[in-house]
Amino acid sequence: DAGVIQSPRHEVTEMGQEVTLRCKPISGHNSLFWYRQTMMRGLELLIYFNNNVPIDDSGMPEDRFSAKMPNASFSTLKIQPSEPRDSAVYFCASSSRPDSSYGYTFGSGTRLTVV
Amino acid sequence: RKEVEQDPGPFNVPEGATVAFNCTYSNSASQSFFWYRQDCRKEPKLLMSVYSSGNEDGRFTAQLNRASQYISLLIRDSKLSDSATYLCVVTNAGNMLTFGGGTRLMVKP
């Protein structure tokens, strides 16, 4: 199993530009999660999909952030326009169970730097 | 108050030592509990689930005290390779995982 695959691994962009992060969950996993990690705030849940449907997006910081899951094998997190305070590591995770009782498997993350 | 609270450390211990981390959580309805390990510049990885009766996996022992809303992780015979950040994780009201800020462990030769 290839695990959760994220791309790109690193992204450096200028303030105001659009950034798109990509994630391929583990095959057969029905739940997908986007997290953001910073030194100050730790790991924060941004949005959660179950069977491709967004269930909880209360963690999305503001309208500049949007996420989609057009099919079971692909999700995107888009930031438009990007700001320096968006600099963080963005992790995608997937799970075979919506009740989280088996934990999540994380991708390697995308390290985003907005200058 | 944060949902999951941990001492950030760092805990500096010599090889072979026994070290314990604690964690408290605020949601009494939490059902699932885990410890994750995160190496520097890597993703979090599941270390072990935590069960009400306590559970052991080799040198690692996890305990849960629901009455006190307290979770612990004990590492015996510490190895250099145990150096990492240990994240305490509980399910929130929506049954999703909520992560503590992590406790950093550094094992010295």
PDB file of C-alpha atoms in Angstrom:
ATOM      1  CA  ASP A   1       0.000   0.000   0.000  1.00  0.00           C
ATOM      2  CA  ALA A   2       1.407   3.390  -1.016  1.00  0.00           C
ATOM      3  CA  GLY A   3      -0.114   5.183   1.936  1.00  0.00           C
ATOM      4  CA  VAL A   4      -1.574   8.676   1.800  1.00  0.00           C
ATOM      5  CA  ILE A   5       0.123  10.642  -0.953  1.00  0.00           C
ATOM      6  CA  GLN A   6       0.405  14.405  -0.866  1.00  0.00           C
ATOM      7  CA  SER A   7       1.821  16.837  -3.382  1.00  0.00           C
ATOM      8  CA  PRO A   8       3.756  18.983  -3.602  1.00  0.00           C
ATOM      9  CA  ARG A   9       6.129  18.258  -0.699  1.00  0.00           C
ATOM     10  CA  HIS A  10       7.237  21.865  -0.575  1.00  0.00           C
ATOM     11  CA  GLU A  11       5.629  25.010  -1.943  1.00  0.00           C
ATOM     12  CA  VAL A  12       6.995  28.530  -1.838  1.00  0.00           C
ATOM     13  CA  THR A  13       4.711  31.218  -3.188  1.00  0.00           C
ATOM     14  CA  GLU A  14       4.250  34.948  -3.083  1.00  0.00           C
ATOM     15  CA  MET A  15       1.523  36.593  -1.090  1.00  0.00           C
ATOM     16  CA  GLY A  16      -1.655  36.919  -3.106  1.00  0.00           C
ATOM     17  CA  GLN A  17      -1.047  33.857  -5.253  1.00  0.00           C
ATOM     18  CA  GLU A  18      -3.338  30.845  -5.393  1.00  0.00           C
ATOM     19  CA  VAL A  19      -2.035  27.644  -3.836  1.00  0.00           C
ATOM     20  CA  THR A  20      -3.464  24.171  -4.434  1.00  0.00           C
ATOM     21  CA  LEU A  21      -2.489  21.216  -2.275  1.00  0.00           C
ATOM     22  CA  ARG A  22      -3.330  17.695  -3.353  1.00  0.00           C
ATOM     23  CA  CYS A  23      -4.033  14.443  -1.575  1.00  0.00           C
ATOM     24  CA  LYS A  24      -4.664  10.845  -2.557  1.00  0.00           C
ATOM     25  CA  PRO A  25      -6.036   8.811   0.359  1.00  0.00           C
ATOM     26  CA  ILE A  26      -5.409   5.141   0.966  1.00  0.00           C
ATOM     27  CA  SER A  27      -7.596   3.055  -1.308  1.00  0.00           C
ATOM     28  CA  GLY A  28     -10.727   1.924   0.512  1.00  0.00           C
ATOM     29  CA  HIS A  29     -10.545   4.613   3.173  1.00  0.00           C
ATOM     30  CA  ASN A  30     -13.849   6.490   3.263  1.00  0.00           C
ATOM     31  CA  SER A  31     -12.849   9.362   5.524  1.00  0.00           C
ATOM     32  CA  LEU A  32     -10.393  12.113   4.628  1.00  0.00           C
ATOM     33  CA  PHE A  33      -9.084  14.918   6.809  1.00  0.00           C
ATOM     34  CA  TRP A  34      -7.036  18.054   6.200  1.00  0.00           C
ATOM     35  CA  TYR A  35      -4.910  19.323   9.093  1.00  0.00           C
ATOM     36  CA  ARG A  36      -2.608  22.304   9.454  1.00  0.00           C
ATOM     37  CA  GLN A  37       0.378  22.286  11.806  1.00  0.00           C
ATOM     38  CA  THR A  38       2.235  25.303  13.142  1.00  0.00           C
ATOM     39  CA  MET A  39       4.564  25.746  16.084  1.00  0.00           C
ATOM     40  CA  MET A  40       2.123  28.095  17.785  1.00  0.00           C
ATOM     41  CA  ARG A  41      -1.126  26.187  17.290  1.00  0.00           C
ATOM     42  CA  GLY A  42      -0.056  22.584  16.807  1.00  0.00           C
ATOM     43  CA  LEU A  43      -2.206  20.304  14.657  1.00  0.00           C
ATOM     44  CA  GLU A  44      -5.569  21.831  13.752  1.00  0.00           C
ATOM     45  CA  LEU A  45      -8.331  20.037  11.865  1.00  0.00           C
ATOM     46  CA  LEU A  46      -9.454  22.123   8.898  1.00  0.00           C
ATOM     47  CA  ILE A  47     -12.066  19.950   7.205  1.00  0.00           C
ATOM     48  CA  TYR A  48     -13.352  16.386   7.201  1.00  0.00           C
ATOM     49  CA  PHE A  49     -14.920  14.412   4.325  1.00  0.00           C
ATOM     50  CA  ASN A  50     -16.826  11.165   4.602  1.00  0.00           C
ATOM     51  CA  ASN A  51     -17.625   9.304   1.371  1.00  0.00           C
ATOM     52  CA  ASN A  52     -16.487  12.397  -0.580  1.00  0.00           C
ATOM     53  CA  VAL A  53     -18.977  14.661   1.208  1.00  0.00           C
ATOM     54  CA  PRO A  54     -17.727  17.510   3.438  1.00  0.00           C
ATOM     55  CA  ILE A  55     -19.041  16.798   6.920  1.00  0.00           C
ATOM     56  CA  ASP A  56     -17.366  19.427   9.083  1.00  0.00           C
ATOM     57  CA  ASP A  57     -15.529  22.476   7.775  1.00  0.00           C
ATOM     58  CA  SER A  58     -15.701  24.492  10.976  1.00  0.00           C
ATOM     59  CA  GLY A  59     -11.916  24.503  11.188  1.00  0.00           C
ATOM     60  CA  MET A  60     -11.415  26.252   7.860  1.00  0.00           C
ATOM     61  CA  PRO A  61      -9.944  29.597   8.911  1.00  0.00           C
ATOM     62  CA  GLU A  62     -11.728  31.856   6.444  1.00  0.00           C
ATOM     63  CA  ASP A  63     -13.214  32.118   2.990  1.00  0.00           C
ATOM     64  CA  ARG A  64      -9.791  32.129   1.384  1.00  0.00           C
ATOM     65  CA  PHE A  65      -9.641  28.402   2.119  1.00  0.00           C
ATOM     66  CA  SER A  66     -11.663  25.842   0.181  1.00  0.00           C
ATOM     67  CA  ALA A  67     -11.508  22.067  -0.126  1.00  0.00           C
ATOM     68  CA  LYS A  68     -12.992  19.590  -2.549  1.00  0.00           C
ATOM     69  CA  MET A  69     -13.157  15.852  -2.915  1.00  0.00           C
ATOM     70  CA  PRO A  70     -14.458  15.104  -6.430  1.00  0.00           C
ATOM     71  CA  ASN A  71     -13.960  11.343  -6.035  1.00  0.00           C
ATOM     72  CA  ALA A  72     -12.819   8.751  -3.527  1.00  0.00           C
ATOM     73  CA  SER A  73      -9.190   8.933  -4.588  1.00  0.00           C
ATOM     74  CA  PHE A  74      -8.494  12.664  -4.735  1.00  0.00           C
ATOM     75  CA  SER A  75      -8.891  15.807  -2.667  1.00  0.00           C
ATOM     76  CA  THR A  76      -7.619  19.358  -2.952  1.00  0.00           C
ATOM     77  CA  LEU A  77      -7.147  22.182  -0.486  1.00  0.00           C
ATOM     78  CA  LYS A  78      -6.976  25.600  -2.115  1.00  0.00           C
ATOM     79  CA  ILE A  79      -5.904  28.910  -0.639  1.00  0.00           C
ATOM     80  CA  GLN A  80      -6.753  32.018  -2.647  1.00  0.00           C
ATOM     81  CA  PRO A  81      -5.299  34.532  -2.079  1.00  0.00           C
ATOM     82  CA  SER A  82      -2.475  33.223   0.082  1.00  0.00           C
ATOM     83  CA  GLU A  83      -1.038  35.249   2.970  1.00  0.00           C
ATOM     84  CA  PRO A  84       2.212  34.888   4.964  1.00  0.00           C
ATOM     85  CA  ARG A  85       0.245  33.690   8.017  1.00  0.00           C
ATOM     86  CA  ASP A  86      -0.852  30.666   5.986  1.00  0.00           C
ATOM     87  CA  SER A  87       2.722  29.355   6.142  1.00  0.00           C
ATOM     88  CA  ALA A  88       2.524  25.946   7.822  1.00  0.00           C
ATOM     89  CA  VAL A  89       2.705  22.231   7.161  1.00  0.00           C
ATOM     90  CA  TYR A  90      -0.551  20.919   5.737  1.00  0.00           C
ATOM     91  CA  PHE A  91      -1.284  17.258   6.338  1.00  0.00           C
ATOM     92  CA  CYS A  92      -3.880  15.067   4.713  1.00  0.00           C
ATOM     93  CA  ALA A  93      -5.002  11.949   6.592  1.00  0.00           C
ATOM     94  CA  SER A  94      -7.411   9.142   5.836  1.00  0.00           C
ATOM     95  CA  SER A  95      -9.251   6.537   7.849  1.00  0.00           C
ATOM     96  CA  SER A  96     -11.283   3.443   7.098  1.00  0.00           C
ATOM     97  CA  ARG A  97     -13.781   4.283   9.801  1.00  0.00           C
ATOM     98  CA  PRO A  98     -15.709   7.527  10.373  1.00  0.00           C
ATOM     99  CA  ASP A  99     -15.740   6.962  14.135  1.00  0.00           C
ATOM    100  CA  SER A 100     -11.956   7.333  14.280  1.00  0.00           C
ATOM    101  CA  SER A 101     -11.612   4.204  16.398  1.00  0.00           C
ATOM    102  CA  TYR A 102      -8.674   2.997  14.300  1.00  0.00           C
ATOM    103  CA  GLY A 103      -6.887   6.338  14.194  1.00  0.00           C
ATOM    104  CA  TYR A 104      -5.772   8.066  11.032  1.00  0.00           C
ATOM    105  CA  THR A 105      -2.923   7.535   8.568  1.00  0.00           C
ATOM    106  CA  PHE A 106      -1.185  10.735   7.601  1.00  0.00           C
ATOM    107  CA  GLY A 107       0.528  11.741   4.399  1.00  0.00           C
ATOM    108  CA  SER A 108       4.008  13.245   4.422  1.00  0.00           C
ATOM    109  CA  GLY A 109       2.613  16.753   4.362  1.00  0.00           C
ATOM    110  CA  THR A 110       3.089  19.859   2.237  1.00  0.00           C
ATOM    111  CA  ARG A 111       5.353  22.512   3.711  1.00  0.00           C
ATOM    112  CA  LEU A 112       3.927  25.833   2.530  1.00  0.00           C
ATOM    113  CA  THR A 113       5.855  29.064   2.733  1.00  0.00           C
ATOM    114  CA  VAL A 114       4.140  32.290   1.679  1.00  0.00           C
ATOM    115  CA  VAL A 115       6.520  35.212   1.281  1.00  0.00           C
TER     116      VAL A 115
ATOM    117  CA  ARG B   1      -8.845  25.616  28.077  1.00  0.00           C
ATOM    118  CA  LYS B   2      -7.394  23.408  25.338  1.00  0.00           C
ATOM    119  CA  GLU B   3      -9.211  20.154  24.596  1.00  0.00           C
ATOM    120  CA  VAL B   4      -6.029  18.120  25.047  1.00  0.00           C
ATOM    121  CA  GLU B   5      -3.191  19.393  27.200  1.00  0.00           C
ATOM    122  CA  GLN B   6       0.363  18.112  27.371  1.00  0.00           C
ATOM    123  CA  ASP B   7       3.606  19.297  28.905  1.00  0.00           C
ATOM    124  CA  PRO B   8       5.643  20.397  25.867  1.00  0.00           C
ATOM    125  CA  GLY B   9       8.938  19.374  27.482  1.00  0.00           C
ATOM    126  CA  PRO B  10      11.576  18.740  26.343  1.00  0.00           C
ATOM    127  CA  PHE B  11      12.234  15.714  28.475  1.00  0.00           C
ATOM    128  CA  ASN B  12      15.961  14.979  28.353  1.00  0.00           C
ATOM    129  CA  VAL B  13      16.763  11.461  29.552  1.00  0.00           C
ATOM    130  CA  PRO B  14      19.765   9.131  29.286  1.00  0.00           C
ATOM    131  CA  GLU B  15      19.611   5.912  27.330  1.00  0.00           C
ATOM    132  CA  GLY B  16      18.076   3.134  29.372  1.00  0.00           C
ATOM    133  CA  ALA B  17      15.970   5.442  31.507  1.00  0.00           C
ATOM    134  CA  THR B  18      12.251   5.115  32.096  1.00  0.00           C
ATOM    135  CA  VAL B  19      10.203   8.167  31.187  1.00  0.00           C
ATOM    136  CA  ALA B  20       6.498   8.948  31.525  1.00  0.00           C
ATOM    137  CA  PHE B  21       4.314  11.484  29.758  1.00  0.00           C
ATOM    138  CA  ASN B  22       0.909  12.630  30.885  1.00  0.00           C
ATOM    139  CA  CYS B  23      -1.998  14.199  29.104  1.00  0.00           C
ATOM    140  CA  THR B  24      -5.370  15.554  30.226  1.00  0.00           C
ATOM    141  CA  TYR B  25      -8.461  16.006  28.078  1.00  0.00           C
ATOM    142  CA  SER B  26     -11.581  18.088  28.587  1.00  0.00           C
ATOM    143  CA  ASN B  27     -14.311  16.152  26.770  1.00  0.00           C
ATOM    144  CA  SER B  28     -15.724  13.524  29.106  1.00  0.00           C
ATOM    145  CA  ALA B  29     -17.582  11.969  26.161  1.00  0.00           C
ATOM    146  CA  SER B  30     -14.366  11.087  24.300  1.00  0.00           C
ATOM    147  CA  GLN B  31     -14.426   7.449  23.248  1.00  0.00           C
ATOM    148  CA  SER B  32     -11.095   6.714  21.585  1.00  0.00           C
ATOM    149  CA  PHE B  33      -7.602   7.544  22.736  1.00  0.00           C
ATOM    150  CA  PHE B  34      -4.230   7.239  21.079  1.00  0.00           C
ATOM    151  CA  TRP B  35      -0.592   8.122  21.296  1.00  0.00           C
ATOM    152  CA  TYR B  36       1.052   9.272  18.075  1.00  0.00           C
ATOM    153  CA  ARG B  37       4.728   9.790  17.467  1.00  0.00           C
ATOM    154  CA  GLN B  38       6.071  12.569  15.249  1.00  0.00           C
ATOM    155  CA  ASP B  39       9.699  12.769  14.180  1.00  0.00           C
ATOM    156  CA  CYS B  40      11.208  16.099  13.195  1.00  0.00           C
ATOM    157  CA  ARG B  41       9.829  17.305   9.847  1.00  0.00           C
ATOM    158  CA  LYS B  42       7.789  14.117   9.415  1.00  0.00           C
ATOM    159  CA  GLU B  43       4.139  13.197   9.656  1.00  0.00           C
ATOM    160  CA  PRO B  44       2.505  11.907  12.840  1.00  0.00           C
ATOM    161  CA  LYS B  45       2.374   8.120  13.047  1.00  0.00           C
ATOM    162  CA  LEU B  46       0.168   5.999  15.250  1.00  0.00           C
ATOM    163  CA  LEU B  47       2.175   4.576  18.144  1.00  0.00           C
ATOM    164  CA  MET B  48      -0.585   2.819  20.034  1.00  0.00           C
ATOM    165  CA  SER B  49      -4.221   2.970  20.988  1.00  0.00           C
ATOM    166  CA  VAL B  50      -5.078   3.435  24.652  1.00  0.00           C
ATOM    167  CA  TYR B  51      -7.623   1.133  26.253  1.00  0.00           C
ATOM    168  CA  SER B  52      -9.488   1.500  29.524  1.00  0.00           C
ATOM    169  CA  SER B  53      -7.763  -1.539  30.990  1.00  0.00           C
ATOM    170  CA  GLY B  54      -4.332  -0.220  30.027  1.00  0.00           C
ATOM    171  CA  ASN B  55      -2.197  -1.810  27.363  1.00  0.00           C
ATOM    172  CA  GLU B  56       1.403  -2.608  26.662  1.00  0.00           C
ATOM    173  CA  ASP B  57       3.392  -2.872  23.447  1.00  0.00           C
ATOM    174  CA  GLY B  58       6.966  -3.907  24.099  1.00  0.00           C
ATOM    175  CA  ARG B  59       8.675  -1.117  26.032  1.00  0.00           C
ATOM    176  CA  PHE B  60       5.607   1.130  25.807  1.00  0.00           C
ATOM    177  CA  THR B  61       2.706   1.125  28.277  1.00  0.00           C
ATOM    178  CA  ALA B  62      -0.381   3.302  27.965  1.00  0.00           C
ATOM    179  CA  GLN B  63      -2.909   3.959  30.706  1.00  0.00           C
ATOM    180  CA  LEU B  64      -6.297   5.660  30.688  1.00  0.00           C
ATOM    181  CA  ASN B  65      -8.106   7.110  33.686  1.00  0.00           C
ATOM    182  CA  ARG B  66     -11.572   8.135  32.538  1.00  0.00           C
ATOM    183  CA  ALA B  67     -12.622   9.485  35.939  1.00  0.00           C
ATOM    184  CA  SER B  68      -9.725  11.933  35.975  1.00  0.00           C
ATOM    185  CA  GLN B  69      -9.693  12.379  32.162  1.00  0.00           C
ATOM    186  CA  TYR B  70      -6.031  11.544  32.129  1.00  0.00           C
ATOM    187  CA  ILE B  71      -3.848   9.475  29.784  1.00  0.00           C
ATOM    188  CA  SER B  72      -0.270   8.381  30.288  1.00  0.00           C
ATOM    189  CA  LEU B  73       2.523   6.835  28.266  1.00  0.00           C
ATOM    190  CA  LEU B  74       5.440   5.048  29.895  1.00  0.00           C
ATOM    191  CA  ILE B  75       8.586   4.221  27.945  1.00  0.00           C
ATOM    192  CA  ARG B  76      11.004   1.774  29.539  1.00  0.00           C
ATOM    193  CA  ASP B  77      14.652   1.270  28.616  1.00  0.00           C
ATOM    194  CA  SER B  78      14.736   4.386  26.419  1.00  0.00           C
ATOM    195  CA  LYS B  79      16.602   4.154  23.120  1.00  0.00           C
ATOM    196  CA  LEU B  80      18.193   6.957  21.137  1.00  0.00           C
ATOM    197  CA  SER B  81      15.621   6.183  18.435  1.00  0.00           C
ATOM    198  CA  ASP B  82      12.793   7.040  20.840  1.00  0.00           C
ATOM    199  CA  SER B  83      13.711  10.728  20.482  1.00  0.00           C
ATOM    200  CA  ALA B  84      10.627  12.359  18.966  1.00  0.00           C
ATOM    201  CA  THR B  85       7.517  14.327  19.841  1.00  0.00           C
ATOM    202  CA  TYR B  86       4.717  12.275  21.380  1.00  0.00           C
ATOM    203  CA  LEU B  87       1.192  13.466  20.655  1.00  0.00           C
ATOM    204  CA  CYS B  88      -1.749  12.629  22.880  1.00  0.00           C
ATOM    205  CA  VAL B  89      -4.915  12.220  20.818  1.00  0.00           C
ATOM    206  CA  VAL B  90      -8.585  11.903  21.783  1.00  0.00           C
ATOM    207  CA  THR B  91     -11.844  11.931  19.882  1.00  0.00           C
ATOM    208  CA  ASN B  92     -13.863  15.132  20.129  1.00  0.00           C
ATOM    209  CA  ALA B  93     -17.610  15.708  20.234  1.00  0.00           C
ATOM    210  CA  GLY B  94     -17.822  15.053  16.492  1.00  0.00           C
ATOM    211  CA  ASN B  95     -15.876  11.817  16.947  1.00  0.00           C
ATOM    212  CA  MET B  96     -12.861  13.198  15.132  1.00  0.00           C
ATOM    213  CA  LEU B  97      -9.313  13.128  16.431  1.00  0.00           C
ATOM    214  CA  THR B  98      -8.103  16.110  18.439  1.00  0.00           C
ATOM    215  CA  PHE B  99      -4.364  16.378  18.989  1.00  0.00           C
ATOM    216  CA  GLY B 100      -2.471  17.708  21.956  1.00  0.00           C
ATOM    217  CA  GLY B 101       0.473  19.998  21.371  1.00  0.00           C
ATOM    218  CA  GLY B 102       2.927  17.161  21.928  1.00  0.00           C
ATOM    219  CA  THR B 103       5.689  16.357  24.376  1.00  0.00           C
ATOM    220  CA  ARG B 104       9.221  16.385  23.047  1.00  0.00           C
ATOM    221  CA  LEU B 105      11.532  13.602  24.196  1.00  0.00           C
ATOM    222  CA  MET B 106      15.290  13.647  23.727  1.00  0.00           C
ATOM    223  CA  VAL B 107      17.205  10.520  24.662  1.00  0.00           C
ATOM    224  CA  LYS B 108      20.913  11.157  25.178  1.00  0.00           C
ATOM    225  CA  PRO B 109      23.777   8.627  24.933  1.00  0.00           C
TER     226      PRO B 109
END
